[in-house]
Amino acid sequence: MTGPTADPEALRERALAALLAARDRTNLLTSCVEDDQLTAQHSPLMSPLVWDLAHIGNQEEQWLLRAVAGRDPMRPEIDPLYDAFEHPRAERRSLPLLAPAEARGYAAEVRGRALDVLEKTPFRGTPLTDAGFAFGMIAQHEQQHDETMLITHQLRSGPTALTAPPPPAGEPFTGPAEVLVPGGPFTMGTSTEPWALDNERPAHRRLVPPFHIDTTPVTNAAYQRFIEDGGYETMAWWDPAGWAMVRQNGLRAPLFWRREGGEWLRRHFGTVEPVPADEPVLHVSWYEADAYARWAGRRLPSEVEWEKAARHDPVTDRSMRYPWGDADPTPERANLGQRHLRPAPAGSYAAGESPLGVRQLIGDVWEWTSSGFLPYPGFSAFPYREYSDVFFGGDYKVLRGGAFSVDAVACRGTFRNWDHPVRRQIFSGFRTARDAGPADTSDPRPA
């Protein structure tokens, strides 16, 4: 698929490929450890892996077999067990969950029936079936849970269970540290992307003053300078709630880092390694990202600024699907899909840069923005309120761009993620921005 106008049969093929890829990844994440690791509660922040496995099957059954195909429930008695809003993650291990073998069998049986539904369903006629939306939604849902299971693998103790090659080595980045994004209107969100979720809709025009944004995410080396300059000991840099978090928990560095023998080390999927200086910093909360930006004399970009930097071509005044254009992500453009278990060095993926030269806006690390999670003008909840609507407001902060842990089906220039500002276990980093001054030109076009 090279754009949102693909024909129904191309979308059907894409849906099949997306569903199969998601299940391959689910199987990898749940077969690489023994059953006792699947049923264990590795962190109160995360579900047991076996809960995610059966939940994936249950959601697929509810939406593809029941809602799309109108079939009778297979296991209606387990619906409450796998309702994410009924049981907090920390309590799920105490539920009478399906055992690993039973969960695998249930998910596999649902999938077999769902592929039959996919083959027979017209991609038109109802909002759920138009352009194969329900199938795209379920593929995205499974990949999102695959990402949460990958987070659980990072949190759990024990030996390494997952391996992957490192990102390809590219030429060292020698471009400018920041670029100017011209002021003016641009089209934010989408009304045409067939599998976009409700919070990405509708497309609407936004007026954005000119601003500067980092060409790459903030690196571990840069973040170490913040630490060494007393970043975690200086209240002036911190939001009051963030400062309280630092003091109450004795924070001194990103999650999984430790200082040993004059060197920063980190635990990474069961191994301990020196912190790679040139990689984007990972596992930082919104409060830490905000404090670093203040220390650096900068700020986090707003969500509107981030999307304009990622999608807007100032020469054509067009909003693209991705920074590089409308074509789908490829391994040359972005670090996605768990191909690698780490971010690539900052400045990688020249083929994926934006028209203004900003790199790694898609993939590598989720990027915190300064914005709270709110609906767009004209928002309509679909197909259920619990996907987005119930999360609007509160203290949620928006993250953009995806990470190495995110599959391409669940990552695009309009995709919105959100989490509490204290969260550090997610694969989150950031880049910074600053207001443009009066001497900055707003027109990048040649004279």
Tab-separated table of C-alpha atoms in Angstrom:
chain	number	residue	atom	x	y	z
A	1	MET	CA	0.000	0.000	0.000
A	2	THR	CA	1.435	3.360	-1.006
A	3	GLY	CA	-1.341	5.643	0.126
A	4	PRO	CA	-4.792	5.843	1.687
A	5	THR	CA	-6.622	5.433	-1.648
A	6	ALA	CA	-5.730	1.752	-2.219
A	7	ASP	CA	-8.531	-0.405	-3.643
A	8	PRO	CA	-10.512	-2.835	-1.444
A	9	GLU	CA	-8.647	-5.935	-2.570
A	10	ALA	CA	-5.289	-4.305	-1.907
A	11	LEU	CA	-6.577	-3.394	1.544
A	12	ARG	CA	-7.754	-6.987	2.068
A	13	GLU	CA	-4.259	-8.244	1.234
A	14	ARG	CA	-2.787	-5.645	3.537
A	15	ALA	CA	-5.140	-6.693	6.340
A	16	LEU	CA	-4.165	-10.340	5.936
A	17	ALA	CA	-0.468	-9.485	5.996
A	18	ALA	CA	-0.918	-7.247	9.043
A	19	LEU	CA	-2.860	-9.866	10.992
A	20	LEU	CA	-0.339	-12.601	10.190
A	21	ALA	CA	2.635	-10.374	11.082
A	22	ALA	CA	1.054	-9.438	14.397
A	23	ARG	CA	0.403	-13.074	15.283
A	24	ASP	CA	3.953	-14.079	14.377
A	25	ARG	CA	5.194	-11.430	16.771
A	26	THR	CA	2.757	-12.458	19.513
A	27	ASN	CA	3.925	-16.048	19.188
A	28	LEU	CA	7.564	-14.970	19.415
A	29	LEU	CA	6.959	-12.925	22.558
A	30	THR	CA	5.043	-15.716	24.283
A	31	SER	CA	7.109	-18.724	23.191
A	32	CYS	CA	10.566	-17.468	24.142
A	33	VAL	CA	10.043	-18.071	27.884
A	34	GLU	CA	8.676	-20.906	30.016
A	35	ASP	CA	5.042	-20.947	31.124
A	36	ASP	CA	5.896	-19.748	34.636
A	37	GLN	CA	7.224	-16.539	33.078
A	38	LEU	CA	3.965	-16.118	31.140
A	39	THR	CA	1.834	-16.352	34.277
A	40	ALA	CA	4.098	-14.263	36.534
A	41	GLN	CA	3.388	-10.636	37.447
A	42	HIS	CA	6.711	-9.062	36.475
A	43	SER	CA	5.639	-5.549	37.424
A	44	PRO	CA	2.486	-4.010	38.916
A	45	LEU	CA	2.531	-1.696	35.887
A	46	MET	CA	2.079	-4.563	33.437
A	47	SER	CA	-0.233	-7.547	32.962
A	48	PRO	CA	1.011	-11.134	33.048
A	49	LEU	CA	2.004	-12.052	29.507
A	50	VAL	CA	-0.653	-14.760	29.413
A	51	TRP	CA	-3.369	-12.149	30.052
A	52	ASP	CA	-2.234	-10.157	27.006
A	53	LEU	CA	-2.265	-13.327	24.911
A	54	ALA	CA	-5.880	-14.230	25.705
A	55	HIS	CA	-6.993	-10.594	25.630
A	56	ILE	CA	-5.707	-10.346	22.058
A	57	GLY	CA	-7.864	-13.328	21.109
A	58	ASN	CA	-10.881	-12.034	23.006
A	59	GLN	CA	-10.794	-8.624	21.320
A	60	GLU	CA	-10.444	-10.298	17.940
A	61	GLU	CA	-13.428	-12.503	18.683
A	62	GLN	CA	-15.587	-9.613	19.874
A	63	TRP	CA	-14.910	-7.355	16.895
A	64	LEU	CA	-14.309	-9.650	13.935
A	65	LEU	CA	-16.433	-12.689	14.766
A	66	ARG	CA	-19.275	-11.061	16.702
A	67	ALA	CA	-19.489	-7.443	15.495
A	68	VAL	CA	-18.491	-7.958	11.834
A	69	ALA	CA	-19.672	-11.505	11.155
A	70	GLY	CA	-22.580	-11.643	13.616
A	71	ARG	CA	-21.487	-14.979	15.076
A	72	ASP	CA	-22.392	-16.271	18.529
A	73	PRO	CA	-19.808	-15.821	21.302
A	74	MET	CA	-17.305	-18.636	21.674
A	75	ARG	CA	-16.412	-18.091	25.331
A	76	PRO	CA	-18.723	-15.369	26.713
A	77	GLU	CA	-17.830	-16.293	30.297
A	78	ILE	CA	-14.263	-15.027	29.847
A	79	ASP	CA	-15.218	-11.587	28.506
A	80	PRO	CA	-15.075	-9.943	31.971
A	81	LEU	CA	-11.648	-11.457	32.701
A	82	TYR	CA	-10.143	-9.794	29.659
A	83	ASP	CA	-11.923	-6.448	29.904
A	84	ALA	CA	-9.073	-3.960	30.339
A	85	PHE	CA	-11.367	-1.490	32.109
A	86	GLU	CA	-12.715	-3.966	34.642
A	87	HIS	CA	-9.462	-5.132	36.208
A	88	PRO	CA	-6.322	-3.038	36.877
A	89	ARG	CA	-3.096	-4.587	35.600
A	90	ALA	CA	-1.743	-5.205	39.088
A	91	GLU	CA	-4.745	-7.420	39.936
A	92	ARG	CA	-4.914	-9.554	36.799
A	93	ARG	CA	-2.649	-12.333	38.028
A	94	SER	CA	-5.202	-13.159	40.732
A	95	LEU	CA	-7.979	-13.741	38.184
A	96	PRO	CA	-8.925	-17.235	36.959
A	97	LEU	CA	-7.114	-16.674	33.667
A	98	LEU	CA	-6.771	-19.196	30.896
A	99	ALA	CA	-3.596	-21.221	31.306
A	100	PRO	CA	-0.910	-20.704	28.639
A	101	ALA	CA	-1.853	-23.725	26.508
A	102	GLU	CA	-5.555	-22.865	26.710
A	103	ALA	CA	-4.893	-19.208	25.897
A	104	ARG	CA	-2.832	-20.210	22.860
A	105	GLY	CA	-5.533	-22.574	21.685
A	106	TYR	CA	-8.279	-19.993	22.114
A	107	ALA	CA	-6.352	-17.277	20.253
A	108	ALA	CA	-5.500	-19.705	17.453
A	109	GLU	CA	-9.112	-20.852	17.066
A	110	VAL	CA	-10.342	-17.267	16.944
A	111	ARG	CA	-7.715	-16.431	14.342
A	112	GLY	CA	-8.704	-19.322	12.097
A	113	ARG	CA	-12.305	-18.181	12.100
A	114	ALA	CA	-11.332	-14.522	11.673
A	115	LEU	CA	-9.360	-15.267	8.513
A	116	ASP	CA	-12.466	-16.927	7.096
A	117	VAL	CA	-14.432	-13.774	7.923
A	118	LEU	CA	-11.760	-11.627	6.297
A	119	GLU	CA	-11.993	-13.603	3.072
A	120	LYS	CA	-15.785	-13.287	2.855
A	121	THR	CA	-16.477	-9.763	4.161
A	122	PRO	CA	-17.141	-6.949	1.634
A	123	PHE	CA	-15.012	-3.938	2.461
A	124	ARG	CA	-17.999	-1.615	2.222
A	125	GLY	CA	-21.477	-1.082	3.603
A	126	THR	CA	-20.890	-0.331	7.296
A	127	PRO	CA	-18.443	1.879	9.199
A	128	LEU	CA	-16.736	-1.217	10.637
A	129	THR	CA	-16.204	-2.866	7.256
A	130	ASP	CA	-15.542	0.180	5.061
A	131	ALA	CA	-11.946	-0.138	3.821
A	132	GLY	CA	-11.534	-3.105	6.162
A	133	PHE	CA	-11.397	-0.821	9.199
A	134	ALA	CA	-12.222	-3.497	11.793
A	135	PHE	CA	-9.444	-5.761	10.508
A	136	GLY	CA	-6.936	-2.908	10.542
A	137	MET	CA	-8.061	-1.951	14.038
A	138	ILE	CA	-7.538	-5.497	15.317
A	139	ALA	CA	-4.088	-5.758	13.691
A	140	GLN	CA	-3.145	-2.487	15.370
A	141	HIS	CA	-4.595	-3.643	18.689
A	142	GLU	CA	-2.525	-6.832	18.632
A	143	GLN	CA	0.647	-4.945	17.742
A	144	GLN	CA	0.000	-2.481	20.560
A	145	HIS	CA	-0.239	-5.395	22.988
A	146	ASP	CA	2.888	-6.868	21.464
A	147	GLU	CA	4.604	-3.628	22.400
A	148	THR	CA	3.307	-3.858	25.970
A	149	MET	CA	4.561	-7.445	26.129
A	150	LEU	CA	7.959	-6.253	24.916
A	151	ILE	CA	7.936	-3.715	27.755
A	152	THR	CA	7.194	-6.577	30.148
A	153	HIS	CA	10.183	-8.488	28.760
A	154	GLN	CA	12.368	-5.472	29.487
A	155	LEU	CA	10.994	-5.223	33.040
A	156	ARG	CA	11.241	-8.891	33.946
A	157	SER	CA	14.305	-10.361	35.637
A	158	GLY	CA	16.135	-13.388	34.336
A	159	PRO	CA	18.283	-14.270	31.346
A	160	THR	CA	17.967	-12.872	27.857
A	161	ALA	CA	15.025	-14.324	25.945
A	162	LEU	CA	14.921	-12.071	22.886
A	163	THR	CA	17.631	-11.307	20.390
A	164	ALA	CA	17.821	-9.154	17.276
A	165	PRO	CA	20.605	-7.687	15.154
A	166	PRO	CA	21.677	-4.099	15.839
A	167	PRO	CA	20.443	-1.330	13.557
A	168	PRO	CA	22.606	-0.926	10.470
A	169	ALA	CA	25.590	1.357	10.904
A	170	GLY	CA	25.226	4.499	8.871
A	171	GLU	CA	27.364	7.528	8.237
A	172	PRO	CA	27.783	9.780	11.301
A	173	PHE	CA	25.274	12.609	11.216
A	174	THR	CA	26.910	15.941	10.363
A	175	GLY	CA	23.823	18.086	9.794
A	176	PRO	CA	22.672	21.078	11.832
A	177	ALA	CA	21.481	20.590	15.410
A	178	GLU	CA	18.125	22.206	14.661
A	179	VAL	CA	16.002	23.439	11.784
A	180	LEU	CA	13.507	26.248	11.416
A	181	VAL	CA	9.952	25.149	10.721
A	182	PRO	CA	8.194	28.034	8.946
A	183	GLY	CA	5.135	29.572	10.496
A	184	GLY	CA	1.711	29.349	8.925
A	185	PRO	CA	-1.217	26.954	8.613
A	186	PHE	CA	-1.061	23.251	7.928
A	187	THR	CA	-3.502	20.336	7.880
A	188	MET	CA	-3.322	18.269	11.067
A	189	GLY	CA	-4.914	14.847	11.509
A	190	THR	CA	-6.598	12.844	8.780
A	191	SER	CA	-9.998	12.165	7.273
A	192	THR	CA	-8.706	9.823	4.568
A	193	GLU	CA	-6.295	7.311	6.145
A	194	PRO	CA	-8.438	4.140	6.094
A	195	TRP	CA	-7.239	2.620	9.363
A	196	ALA	CA	-6.642	5.806	11.331
A	197	LEU	CA	-8.172	5.632	14.799
A	198	ASP	CA	-10.775	8.025	16.106
A	199	ASN	CA	-8.383	10.352	17.960
A	200	GLU	CA	-6.462	11.022	14.719
A	201	ARG	CA	-9.615	12.386	13.064
A	202	PRO	CA	-10.793	14.612	11.501
A	203	ALA	CA	-8.312	16.552	9.383
A	204	HIS	CA	-8.363	20.236	10.331
A	205	ARG	CA	-6.285	23.332	9.712
A	206	ARG	CA	-3.999	24.660	12.427
A	207	LEU	CA	-2.023	27.899	12.476
A	208	VAL	CA	1.483	27.425	13.897
A	209	PRO	CA	4.006	30.217	14.586
A	210	PRO	CA	7.558	29.547	13.323
A	211	PHE	CA	9.737	27.463	15.630
A	212	HIS	CA	13.016	25.582	15.731
A	213	ILE	CA	13.135	21.830	16.406
A	214	ASP	CA	16.013	19.410	16.952
A	215	THR	CA	17.005	17.493	13.855
A	216	THR	CA	17.515	14.341	15.954
A	217	PRO	CA	16.266	13.014	19.293
A	218	VAL	CA	18.253	13.907	22.411
A	219	THR	CA	21.061	11.395	22.911
A	220	ASN	CA	22.296	9.507	25.950
A	221	ALA	CA	25.496	11.567	25.877
A	222	ALA	CA	23.546	14.819	25.959
A	223	TYR	CA	21.356	13.527	28.762
A	224	GLN	CA	24.419	12.495	30.761
A	225	ARG	CA	25.576	16.118	30.654
A	226	PHE	CA	22.268	17.092	32.244
A	227	ILE	CA	22.830	14.504	34.987
A	228	GLU	CA	26.431	15.608	35.582
A	229	ASP	CA	25.349	19.243	35.821
A	230	GLY	CA	23.100	18.389	38.765
A	231	GLY	CA	19.937	17.955	36.726
A	232	TYR	CA	18.310	15.651	39.259
A	233	GLU	CA	19.390	17.845	42.148
A	234	THR	CA	18.209	21.249	40.913
A	235	MET	CA	14.561	21.991	41.639
A	236	ALA	CA	14.495	24.957	39.228
A	237	TRP	CA	14.391	22.670	36.176
A	238	TRP	CA	11.457	20.593	37.298
A	239	ASP	CA	7.706	20.786	37.190
A	240	PRO	CA	6.591	20.670	40.862
A	241	ALA	CA	4.990	17.249	40.454
A	242	GLY	CA	8.123	16.008	38.702
A	243	TRP	CA	10.351	17.308	41.462
A	244	ALA	CA	8.175	15.488	43.994
A	245	MET	CA	8.584	12.298	41.935
A	246	VAL	CA	12.369	12.708	41.898
A	247	ARG	CA	12.607	13.298	45.642
A	248	GLN	CA	10.165	10.583	46.676
A	249	ASN	CA	11.828	7.924	44.524
A	250	GLY	CA	15.445	9.054	44.765
A	251	LEU	CA	15.790	9.298	40.993
A	252	ARG	CA	19.222	10.065	39.583
A	253	ALA	CA	19.053	8.789	35.988
A	254	PRO	CA	16.715	7.173	33.435
A	255	LEU	CA	15.082	3.878	34.331
A	256	PHE	CA	17.428	0.857	34.092
A	257	TRP	CA	20.603	3.019	34.365
A	258	ARG	CA	23.165	2.632	37.114
A	259	ARG	CA	26.573	4.131	37.824
A	260	GLU	CA	29.386	1.634	38.295
A	261	GLY	CA	33.141	2.229	38.329
A	262	GLY	CA	32.797	5.713	36.876
A	263	GLU	CA	30.684	4.455	33.969
A	264	TRP	CA	26.975	4.525	33.241
A	265	LEU	CA	25.531	1.063	32.588
A	266	ARG	CA	22.018	-0.011	31.714
A	267	ARG	CA	20.023	-3.216	31.843
A	268	HIS	CA	18.651	-3.984	28.404
A	269	PHE	CA	16.490	-7.074	27.817
A	270	GLY	CA	18.365	-9.201	30.323
A	271	THR	CA	21.896	-7.973	29.640
A	272	VAL	CA	23.923	-5.206	31.223
A	273	GLU	CA	25.829	-2.940	28.853
A	274	PRO	CA	27.498	0.479	28.794
A	275	VAL	CA	25.009	3.185	27.914
A	276	PRO	CA	25.541	3.888	24.180
A	277	ALA	CA	26.456	7.558	23.904
A	278	ASP	CA	25.049	8.124	20.430
A	279	GLU	CA	21.677	6.450	20.853
A	280	PRO	CA	18.554	8.478	21.684
A	281	VAL	CA	17.889	8.474	25.419
A	282	LEU	CA	15.270	5.907	26.396
A	283	HIS	CA	12.989	5.216	29.372
A	284	VAL	CA	12.561	8.796	30.537
A	285	SER	CA	9.325	10.229	31.876
A	286	TRP	CA	7.665	13.380	30.617
A	287	TYR	CA	8.914	15.130	33.747
A	288	GLU	CA	12.508	14.172	32.958
A	289	ALA	CA	12.169	15.262	29.327
A	290	ASP	CA	10.653	18.574	30.402
A	291	ALA	CA	13.387	19.161	32.989
A	292	TYR	CA	16.136	18.467	30.463
A	293	ALA	CA	14.562	20.887	27.995
A	294	ARG	CA	14.418	23.642	30.632
A	295	TRP	CA	18.030	22.968	31.602
A	296	ALA	CA	19.038	23.261	27.951
A	297	GLY	CA	17.220	26.578	27.600
A	298	ARG	CA	14.620	25.011	25.345
A	299	ARG	CA	11.237	23.321	25.644
A	300	LEU	CA	9.380	20.273	24.432
A	301	PRO	CA	7.555	20.744	21.127
A	302	SER	CA	3.794	20.860	21.249
A	303	GLU	CA	1.903	18.072	19.542
A	304	VAL	CA	0.887	20.488	16.786
A	305	GLU	CA	4.516	21.500	16.233
A	306	TRP	CA	5.666	17.892	16.194
A	307	GLU	CA	3.122	16.909	13.552
A	308	LYS	CA	3.873	19.939	11.405
A	309	ALA	CA	7.594	19.084	11.504
A	310	ALA	CA	6.790	15.460	10.639
A	311	ARG	CA	4.173	15.884	7.904
A	312	HIS	CA	4.157	19.340	6.359
A	313	ASP	CA	6.030	20.048	3.136
A	314	PRO	CA	6.534	23.827	3.159
A	315	VAL	CA	7.191	23.938	-0.584
A	316	THR	CA	3.959	22.243	-1.646
A	317	ASP	CA	1.927	23.136	1.478
A	318	ARG	CA	0.821	19.521	1.686
A	319	SER	CA	0.544	17.242	4.716
A	320	MET	CA	2.111	13.869	3.931
A	321	ARG	CA	1.478	10.501	5.562
A	322	TYR	CA	5.079	10.311	6.784
A	323	PRO	CA	8.076	12.661	6.914
A	324	TRP	CA	9.477	11.190	3.677
A	325	GLY	CA	6.174	11.234	1.764
A	326	ASP	CA	3.183	8.929	1.338
A	327	ALA	CA	4.929	5.582	0.819
A	328	ASP	CA	4.805	3.032	3.624
A	329	PRO	CA	7.747	2.663	6.011
A	330	THR	CA	10.653	0.464	4.909
A	331	PRO	CA	13.766	-0.701	6.794
A	332	GLU	CA	15.716	2.070	5.042
A	333	ARG	CA	13.360	4.786	6.296
A	334	ALA	CA	12.590	3.938	9.910
A	335	ASN	CA	13.446	1.635	12.809
A	336	LEU	CA	10.126	-0.110	13.460
A	337	GLY	CA	8.636	-3.529	14.076
A	338	GLN	CA	11.088	-4.975	16.617
A	339	ARG	CA	13.582	-5.672	13.817
A	340	HIS	CA	16.121	-4.304	16.255
A	341	LEU	CA	15.817	-4.215	20.032
A	342	ARG	CA	17.235	-0.735	20.382
A	343	PRO	CA	17.141	2.712	18.815
A	344	ALA	CA	19.564	3.485	16.009
A	345	PRO	CA	22.206	6.177	16.602
A	346	ALA	CA	20.827	9.702	16.464
A	347	GLY	CA	20.925	11.000	12.915
A	348	SER	CA	20.328	7.629	11.254
A	349	TYR	CA	17.865	6.924	8.443
A	350	ALA	CA	18.646	9.684	5.982
A	351	ALA	CA	16.022	8.165	3.658
A	352	GLY	CA	13.374	8.901	6.256
A	353	GLU	CA	14.088	12.559	6.900
A	354	SER	CA	11.487	15.291	6.460
A	355	PRO	CA	11.603	17.951	3.702
A	356	LEU	CA	13.328	20.266	6.201
A	357	GLY	CA	15.930	17.650	7.155
A	358	VAL	CA	14.517	16.390	10.492
A	359	ARG	CA	15.405	12.733	11.132
A	360	GLN	CA	13.933	9.828	13.084
A	361	LEU	CA	10.526	11.389	13.547
A	362	ILE	CA	9.130	7.909	12.899
A	363	GLY	CA	10.539	4.955	14.829
A	364	ASP	CA	13.422	4.563	17.305
A	365	VAL	CA	11.802	6.217	20.372
A	366	TRP	CA	8.402	7.589	21.270
A	367	GLU	CA	8.769	11.360	21.662
A	368	TRP	CA	7.124	13.232	24.503
A	369	THR	CA	5.388	16.469	23.549
A	370	SER	CA	4.262	19.304	25.794
A	371	SER	CA	0.599	18.699	24.961
A	372	GLY	CA	-2.176	17.081	26.950
A	373	PHE	CA	-4.339	14.453	25.277
A	374	LEU	CA	-7.459	16.181	23.957
A	375	PRO	CA	-9.915	15.576	21.085
A	376	TYR	CA	-9.601	17.358	17.776
A	377	PRO	CA	-12.379	19.730	16.676
A	378	GLY	CA	-15.182	17.580	15.303
A	379	PHE	CA	-14.022	14.417	17.112
A	380	SER	CA	-16.458	11.494	17.127
A	381	ALA	CA	-15.830	8.359	19.196
A	382	PHE	CA	-15.632	5.216	17.039
A	383	PRO	CA	-16.142	2.339	17.342
A	384	TYR	CA	-16.165	2.512	21.158
A	385	ARG	CA	-15.686	5.309	23.701
A	386	GLU	CA	-13.045	3.426	25.642
A	387	TYR	CA	-10.417	3.692	22.933
A	388	SER	CA	-9.899	7.458	23.257
A	389	ASP	CA	-12.801	9.402	24.692
A	390	VAL	CA	-12.464	8.267	28.300
A	391	PHE	CA	-8.786	9.288	28.343
A	392	PHE	CA	-9.177	12.894	27.198
A	393	GLY	CA	-8.190	15.413	29.836
A	394	GLY	CA	-6.515	14.500	33.100
A	395	ASP	CA	-2.728	14.471	33.278
A	396	TYR	CA	-2.061	12.443	30.116
A	397	LYS	CA	0.692	13.728	27.842
A	398	VAL	CA	0.905	12.952	24.142
A	399	LEU	CA	3.779	10.974	22.617
A	400	ARG	CA	4.429	10.868	18.894
A	401	GLY	CA	6.383	9.002	16.264
A	402	GLY	CA	6.537	5.425	17.497
A	403	ALA	CA	9.626	3.486	18.558
A	404	PHE	CA	11.650	0.440	17.538
A	405	SER	CA	8.987	-1.499	19.465
A	406	VAL	CA	6.099	-0.319	17.270
A	407	ASP	CA	4.926	-1.993	14.096
A	408	ALA	CA	4.332	0.110	11.000
A	409	VAL	CA	0.620	-0.754	10.998
A	410	ALA	CA	0.301	1.148	14.284
A	411	CYS	CA	2.565	4.048	13.405
A	412	ARG	CA	2.045	6.974	11.014
A	413	GLY	CA	2.437	10.719	10.970
A	414	THR	CA	-0.994	11.219	12.531
A	415	PHE	CA	-0.797	8.445	15.160
A	416	ARG	CA	-1.239	9.632	18.764
A	417	ASN	CA	-0.045	7.836	21.875
A	418	TRP	CA	-0.560	9.070	25.424
A	419	ASP	CA	0.495	8.195	28.950
A	420	HIS	CA	0.868	9.601	32.436
A	421	PRO	CA	3.845	11.974	32.802
A	422	VAL	CA	5.450	9.705	35.437
A	423	ARG	CA	5.750	6.713	33.110
A	424	ARG	CA	9.317	5.513	32.466
A	425	GLN	CA	8.930	1.848	31.495
A	426	ILE	CA	7.697	2.777	28.015
A	427	PHE	CA	10.156	3.177	25.131
A	428	SER	CA	10.087	6.954	25.408
A	429	GLY	CA	12.581	9.661	24.536
A	430	PHE	CA	12.215	13.188	23.204
A	431	ARG	CA	13.584	16.052	21.158
A	432	THR	CA	13.457	19.741	22.038
A	433	ALA	CA	12.261	22.920	20.380
A	434	ARG	CA	12.396	26.695	20.816
A	435	ASP	CA	10.474	29.688	19.592
A	436	ALA	CA	11.761	31.414	16.462
A	437	GLY	CA	13.141	34.915	16.899
A	438	PRO	CA	12.159	38.004	14.873
A	439	ALA	CA	15.263	37.675	12.687
A	440	ASP	CA	14.391	34.133	11.586
A	441	THR	CA	13.019	33.788	8.086
A	442	SER	CA	9.782	31.871	7.699
A	443	ASP	CA	10.163	31.047	3.995
A	444	PRO	CA	12.482	28.120	3.098
A	445	ARG	CA	11.854	28.398	-0.612
A	446	PRO	CA	14.696	29.669	-2.836
A	447	ALA	CA	14.356	33.215	-4.110
